[in-house]
């Protein structure tokens, strides 16, 4: 229960802080860390829960157990359930469920299994999170794995754990022996060394004993499957199968519960107790269900039913074994611990066989961890257990020591003679040296690149080398010691000589010096002192006087020179000021003149275009008139045809009357005949009565019958005659009425003809007026040469004025020069100085009178110069203004001449057209055309008339602007006149010339106004002509209507003549209301044809975007229109399910996702636009507001659709990211878009080996092409611009984050040149945004961290100012990221330097004040929040039609 928690030399608190810091650096937040610590604490407390035995077959846990309560509190579990199911288990059969209590041992095993299960899930989860944090988006070609081998274990009591560890060591030792043997063989084969097979210990029989069929593990798994299996039964099976049959399996003499296995290191005795239970390691489902229902989300998520996450590293790298690995034969044993351990060991062996392993053997010198203690037995035991002794034995049997020729030469060149070193071939030198040093040739072998030695030969060579070095050291020591002693002797000798020298000199001085000699020497010194001082003083005085005189002259010269320089500079500044002002004015005037010329040319071009347009319109109107005249002539032809038909009808009437008369005469003749017959019959009757009285009765009867029949016949004939007469009279009346109506219409046509003749006469009058105006204009044109002469006079006057100005300038200059000369001549400076005394000069200087006089003269000269400059500027301005006016007038005159010519041409063309029209109008009755062409021409005429009306309105709107422009020009001219008047007051000499110029200007203005009036009159007349043409067109339309009426009447007449009673009713045009009628049984067909089977490419081309969405909404409108709730609900639900099914089936199809994202968005907008809510109806048309839903509120379905759209958008973004992610790192970092920028590689980095062909690598252009493909597909599918911008922003964030994460993890990419490369690639992306007009998508801001990182790689990193600049500029990077880049910075060449640690510390100290997240890697899976803006549809539902390719013929438009 704990014991001592303190270990000497271990600081748990520091380790805990380091662990938390590491978690934070990997992006694991504090909440996640606390959850991990809670689960670890819960596992520890679960292991301390005490189980108490209740009898032999039961056990229990106290509810007051502190560790149980803490465990349940940490994981938020129910105490009662945990306490119950830790001691019970549930057995479910087909008929019932039985709860069985567990013994104390079973309960302890279940508790430990649960703790191990939780810990296993926690460990996998932490590893997965760390892998995610370290994962980068680039392709992974190679990896480095570190395997911590368990080590061979043998204790006093060995159980299932030691068995598994030693089994793994057997497999690893076998792989190690094979690898060492393979390396030896490959080395000898490569160097062409004779190879003899070396026998070494093979432990395959021991491995077969453990893992083969019917081996120890398989028998253990088989016993675990038995319901009443025990350790004793399993051990008995082992005894029966392996004793005296397998030499590596033995039974202990003194134990019946153990077995011995002969491993490669030693014999190990294993206790069989607990093998079955540890192999089962069962965690009961009831406990797992309790943990699933935990309110602690992390713990509950461990036990949810979800697929096992695939490691990102495993998905990127496929490892294939170099040899086939035996897999377990039976699949039913895979649930046990032994089976799991065996399968994981197989995977480990596959990885080791597919990679290049390197081994590091760690040996403990003692078990107590004490310093300077070496336990030889323990070390030998470890070496044997690790297989090192076996490896040494294998190596020692061959050539264990090997040197390359260069290494051997550099190592043992000290053993070579001078003759041997003189050879050029080092390989030959090594061979001769070895033949001389080692006499036995079997002790070494020469390979291609290496020399192989038997055991002990390298030690022999090292002994020879050390002996040689020892002898050389002795010689060096001898010489150094002799040199040191000699140097010491010479130093002592020199010291003795100097001491002797000083001693002898002191003795000679004492013998030579006396008192008299000292006095004489002192006196001589005093005399020398005074003499030398006098000479020096004299020389100093001479030098001082000379220096003062020189200084005086030099200072005067310098002062005069400085004054002259100042004076010249002052004058130069004045000249520069005036010259620059004159140049600036001249430049401005040139620019103004150029601008005015451009304006005039532009206005002339506009007027020319207007005249051309008017000409075109006039030609069009004339053509229209001719066309209308032709149509009118055709109308007259039709009228003549109608008259002919009337004549035919009159003739038919006459024939019918003649037929009636003939019929009357026939009937009268018949009656007369009948009367004659009657008379004859009567005579016969009387004759017969007289002759035959007997037959009289019979004859009477017959006669009566005959008379009756005749009478009925006569009556019928009379009735028919009366009916025919009535019909004839009715038809006669109808014909008379029609003839009268036709006569009236003919009269109206004749009246219209007279009106047209009157209009033509009026046009003749207008043409006469135009002729008069043209004559007036010609007279004015004759005035143009006179104006040109006046302009030439003005130009000559201008030249005279310029000459006068130049002469005045010269006179002013001469006057100024004369005044200056007189002033300087009148005042002689030297005379004034000679006259004035020094006192007067001082007095004047004190009062400052001389200075005031000098300043007054300077001011006077400045005033004169300023006046001269002002006059000069005024003259120049006036001359330039006059030049500009003259040029402007000449241009306007030329322009007027052109206009006059064009107007004359227009008038001539109008005259010709009018004459042609009059001749055609006179010929109107002679033209004949068909009536059927009138309907087609009428539509064209109406369209043209509308266009002309619009053009005329535009011209009328432009007229005020022109008038305003002319008024503004007049205002400018008035200002110029005022300026000229002010100038005339100041310049009295030029009044006369300016007045003459003003007169000419006024005269030109008057002429210009006259010309403007003429232009306005011409425009008014053109406008009148257009109006008259429009009136003529309206009259022709009226005639068309009359002709149509006549056509209808002719049709009715022909029908009456032909006695046809059929009437043709014109078809009524259908008016659609934007609905699609369907039957509820057709919903599945709609969804199948419109959603499930629809291909985007067929819809996108030549159709409106979102067409399926509009069709779906029209069906929804029909359900709302019918007011069928069930129908609406079923249709909406089947629609959303269909879209979900399409998205699920095409989850990786970018075009399909883009298409249905657009359609879902349009469908959602339609539901909003026609919902009837005011906020969505503001931008609708009145017709769209009429089409709103009437009966149902679909706000719930809008929410469902918006959720579906968000889901589609996320899948859409995921597909784009998966497509572009493999291109980011190769294109942004590895590919060199700037050739030569990254040609040099950093020192210390080897080139990355890759198994992938370099021809398939991605470039920056591939990224841009992929982005363009995404953009074009989204645009073709009609995706909204806001959604498109959000998608582009997400892609750019992924590009920046993935590139930055790879930059953090790759030190070879952190260089100045790579920063330039990244900056260039970012500029390509920004240009792409600009090209696609996506600057407002804020995608550029997502690249800001990457841009700052590129800048950080390029910037100088030396001084404090650099550190401050980095702190201020790198705002988008965190402190951890900045420090990582600085530490990873690697120079490419000698011109760059590494970042010093002191500079990094400075930057880090500045960045400590920031409150940012201490996270190195950016989250590439981060998604920005998506918003779906509301944009109403511009398409009307009534216009939308279903294409035949949709196969929706069963839908009908309402």
mmCIF file of C-alpha atoms in Angstrom, residues 25-174:
data_model
loop_
_atom_site.group_PDB
_atom_site.id
_atom_site.type_symbol
_atom_site.label_atom_id
_atom_site.label_comp_id
_atom_site.label_asym_id
_atom_site.label_seq_id
_atom_site.Cartn_x
_atom_site.Cartn_y
_atom_site.Cartn_z
ATOM 1 C CA UNK A 25 4.066 21.620 -26.066
ATOM 2 C CA UNK A 26 2.310 18.846 -27.992
ATOM 3 C CA UNK A 27 -0.967 20.781 -27.904
ATOM 4 C CA UNK A 28 -2.664 18.754 -25.130
ATOM 5 C CA UNK A 29 -4.532 21.246 -22.952
ATOM 6 C CA UNK A 30 -4.726 21.317 -19.172
ATOM 7 C CA UNK A 31 -8.282 19.882 -19.132
ATOM 8 C CA UNK A 32 -7.095 16.846 -21.045
ATOM 9 C CA UNK A 33 -4.097 16.428 -18.694
ATOM 10 C CA UNK A 34 -6.341 16.555 -15.641
ATOM 11 C CA UNK A 35 -8.622 13.889 -17.175
ATOM 12 C CA UNK A 36 -5.598 11.643 -17.764
ATOM 13 C CA UNK A 37 -4.375 12.123 -14.192
ATOM 14 C CA UNK A 38 -7.865 11.360 -12.860
ATOM 15 C CA UNK A 39 -7.986 8.074 -14.778
ATOM 16 C CA UNK A 40 -4.484 7.115 -13.578
ATOM 17 C CA UNK A 41 -5.471 7.869 -9.991
ATOM 18 C CA UNK A 42 -8.629 5.818 -10.429
ATOM 19 C CA UNK A 43 -6.594 2.849 -11.743
ATOM 20 C CA UNK A 44 -4.261 3.058 -8.719
ATOM 21 C CA UNK A 45 -7.195 3.186 -6.309
ATOM 22 C CA UNK A 46 -8.894 0.288 -8.112
ATOM 23 C CA UNK A 47 -5.787 -1.807 -7.536
ATOM 24 C CA UNK A 48 -5.996 -1.045 -3.779
ATOM 25 C CA UNK A 49 -9.639 -2.172 -3.460
ATOM 26 C CA UNK A 50 -9.753 -5.022 -0.910
ATOM 27 C CA UNK A 51 -11.686 -8.244 -1.565
ATOM 28 C CA UNK A 52 -12.882 -10.287 1.394
ATOM 29 C CA UNK A 53 -13.737 -13.971 1.100
ATOM 30 C CA UNK A 54 -17.240 -15.074 2.186
ATOM 31 C CA UNK A 55 -16.947 -18.804 2.431
ATOM 32 C CA UNK A 56 -15.142 -20.809 -0.206
ATOM 33 C CA UNK A 57 -17.112 -19.730 -3.299
ATOM 34 C CA UNK A 58 -18.067 -16.129 -2.571
ATOM 35 C CA UNK A 59 -16.359 -12.798 -2.048
ATOM 36 C CA UNK A 60 -17.448 -9.245 -1.312
ATOM 37 C CA UNK A 61 -16.307 -5.640 -1.303
ATOM 38 C CA UNK A 62 -17.173 -3.271 1.496
ATOM 39 C CA UNK A 63 -19.201 -0.233 0.408
ATOM 40 C CA UNK A 64 -17.194 1.788 2.905
ATOM 41 C CA UNK A 65 -13.926 0.948 1.207
ATOM 42 C CA UNK A 66 -12.141 4.281 0.780
ATOM 43 C CA UNK A 67 -10.407 3.280 -2.442
ATOM 44 C CA UNK A 68 -13.648 2.024 -3.982
ATOM 45 C CA UNK A 69 -15.416 5.316 -3.186
ATOM 46 C CA UNK A 70 -12.549 7.373 -4.615
ATOM 47 C CA UNK A 71 -12.483 5.200 -7.748
ATOM 48 C CA UNK A 72 -16.230 5.667 -8.305
ATOM 49 C CA UNK A 73 -16.044 9.381 -7.553
ATOM 50 C CA UNK A 74 -13.193 9.959 -10.021
ATOM 51 C CA UNK A 75 -14.919 8.057 -12.826
ATOM 52 C CA UNK A 76 -18.435 9.189 -11.811
ATOM 53 C CA UNK A 77 -19.775 5.623 -11.299
ATOM 54 C CA UNK A 78 -22.412 4.018 -9.075
ATOM 55 C CA UNK A 79 -20.740 2.546 -5.942
ATOM 56 C CA UNK A 80 -23.337 -0.172 -5.417
ATOM 57 C CA UNK A 81 -23.118 -1.526 -8.948
ATOM 58 C CA UNK A 82 -19.317 -1.519 -8.977
ATOM 59 C CA UNK A 83 -19.131 -3.261 -5.594
ATOM 60 C CA UNK A 84 -21.690 -5.866 -6.713
ATOM 61 C CA UNK A 85 -20.203 -6.706 -10.117
ATOM 62 C CA UNK A 86 -16.620 -6.814 -8.893
ATOM 63 C CA UNK A 87 -17.628 -9.932 -6.943
ATOM 64 C CA UNK A 88 -20.299 -11.388 -9.282
ATOM 65 C CA UNK A 89 -20.545 -12.255 -12.929
ATOM 66 C CA UNK A 90 -23.497 -12.720 -15.250
ATOM 67 C CA UNK A 91 -23.915 -15.891 -17.281
ATOM 68 C CA UNK A 92 -26.428 -15.576 -20.143
ATOM 69 C CA UNK A 93 -27.887 -18.754 -21.618
ATOM 70 C CA UNK A 94 -30.558 -19.271 -24.260
ATOM 71 C CA UNK A 95 -33.328 -19.575 -21.677
ATOM 72 C CA UNK A 96 -32.208 -17.570 -18.649
ATOM 73 C CA UNK A 97 -29.636 -15.269 -17.123
ATOM 74 C CA UNK A 98 -27.738 -16.514 -14.073
ATOM 75 C CA UNK A 99 -25.772 -14.318 -11.649
ATOM 76 C CA UNK A 100 -22.923 -16.315 -10.163
ATOM 77 C CA UNK A 101 -20.710 -15.167 -7.283
ATOM 78 C CA UNK A 102 -16.935 -15.280 -7.716
ATOM 79 C CA UNK A 103 -14.269 -16.514 -5.343
ATOM 80 C CA UNK A 104 -11.775 -14.092 -3.903
ATOM 81 C CA UNK A 105 -9.106 -15.171 -6.404
ATOM 82 C CA UNK A 106 -11.501 -14.745 -9.361
ATOM 83 C CA UNK A 107 -12.608 -11.346 -8.055
ATOM 84 C CA UNK A 108 -8.997 -10.203 -7.702
ATOM 85 C CA UNK A 109 -8.250 -11.372 -11.242
ATOM 86 C CA UNK A 110 -11.352 -9.571 -12.544
ATOM 87 C CA UNK A 111 -10.333 -6.391 -10.683
ATOM 88 C CA UNK A 112 -6.796 -6.531 -12.106
ATOM 89 C CA UNK A 113 -8.106 -7.273 -15.613
ATOM 90 C CA UNK A 114 -10.414 -4.237 -15.426
ATOM 91 C CA UNK A 115 -7.559 -2.000 -14.288
ATOM 92 C CA UNK A 116 -5.351 -3.292 -17.111
ATOM 93 C CA UNK A 117 -8.188 -2.754 -19.622
ATOM 94 C CA UNK A 118 -8.667 0.887 -18.558
ATOM 95 C CA UNK A 119 -4.933 1.476 -18.592
ATOM 96 C CA UNK A 120 -4.616 -0.093 -22.053
ATOM 97 C CA UNK A 121 -7.327 2.199 -23.471
ATOM 98 C CA UNK A 122 -5.750 5.225 -21.789
ATOM 99 C CA UNK A 123 -2.319 4.363 -23.167
ATOM 100 C CA UNK A 124 -3.688 3.908 -26.726
ATOM 101 C CA UNK A 125 -5.602 7.173 -26.474
ATOM 102 C CA UNK A 126 -2.544 9.180 -25.332
ATOM 103 C CA UNK A 127 -0.415 7.641 -28.096
ATOM 104 C CA UNK A 128 -3.075 8.523 -30.657
ATOM 105 C CA UNK A 129 -3.238 12.146 -29.478
ATOM 106 C CA UNK A 130 0.558 12.468 -29.541
ATOM 107 C CA UNK A 131 0.672 11.006 -33.065
ATOM 108 C CA UNK A 132 -1.959 13.511 -34.185
ATOM 109 C CA UNK A 133 0.041 16.374 -32.718
ATOM 110 C CA UNK A 134 3.243 15.214 -34.399
ATOM 111 C CA UNK A 135 1.582 14.310 -37.686
ATOM 112 C CA UNK A 136 2.325 16.479 -40.708
ATOM 113 C CA UNK A 137 0.621 16.470 -44.075
ATOM 114 C CA UNK A 138 3.604 15.596 -46.259
ATOM 115 C CA UNK A 139 4.399 12.178 -47.656
ATOM 116 C CA UNK A 140 6.327 9.859 -45.289
ATOM 117 C CA UNK A 141 8.893 7.711 -47.035
ATOM 118 C CA UNK A 142 11.076 6.497 -44.140
ATOM 119 C CA UNK A 143 10.805 6.266 -40.373
ATOM 120 C CA UNK A 144 12.978 5.519 -37.351
ATOM 121 C CA UNK A 145 11.650 3.138 -34.730
ATOM 122 C CA UNK A 146 13.110 2.524 -31.280
ATOM 123 C CA UNK A 147 12.491 -0.904 -29.664
ATOM 124 C CA UNK A 148 13.214 -1.407 -25.976
ATOM 125 C CA UNK A 149 13.848 -5.172 -25.682
ATOM 126 C CA UNK A 150 12.528 -6.759 -22.504
ATOM 127 C CA UNK A 151 15.717 -8.659 -21.669
ATOM 128 C CA UNK A 152 15.947 -12.270 -20.586
ATOM 129 C CA UNK A 153 14.320 -12.783 -17.170
ATOM 130 C CA UNK A 154 14.881 -15.567 -14.681
ATOM 131 C CA UNK A 155 13.685 -15.195 -11.078
ATOM 132 C CA UNK A 156 13.028 -17.467 -8.158
ATOM 133 C CA UNK A 157 9.384 -17.696 -9.173
ATOM 134 C CA UNK A 158 8.712 -17.386 -12.921
ATOM 135 C CA UNK A 159 5.151 -17.151 -14.216
ATOM 136 C CA UNK A 160 3.234 -16.330 -17.396
ATOM 137 C CA UNK A 161 4.802 -12.858 -17.710
ATOM 138 C CA UNK A 162 8.380 -14.225 -17.698
ATOM 139 C CA UNK A 163 7.324 -16.932 -20.155
ATOM 140 C CA UNK A 164 6.059 -14.322 -22.662
ATOM 141 C CA UNK A 165 9.143 -12.110 -22.198
ATOM 142 C CA UNK A 166 11.556 -14.994 -22.705
ATOM 143 C CA UNK A 167 9.542 -16.166 -25.743
ATOM 144 C CA UNK A 168 9.964 -12.698 -27.246
ATOM 145 C CA UNK A 169 13.688 -12.763 -26.441
ATOM 146 C CA UNK A 170 14.028 -16.103 -28.205
ATOM 147 C CA UNK A 171 12.470 -14.613 -31.371
ATOM 148 C CA UNK A 172 14.595 -11.447 -31.156
ATOM 149 C CA UNK A 173 17.788 -13.470 -30.512
ATOM 150 C CA UNK A 174 17.062 -15.592 -33.552
#
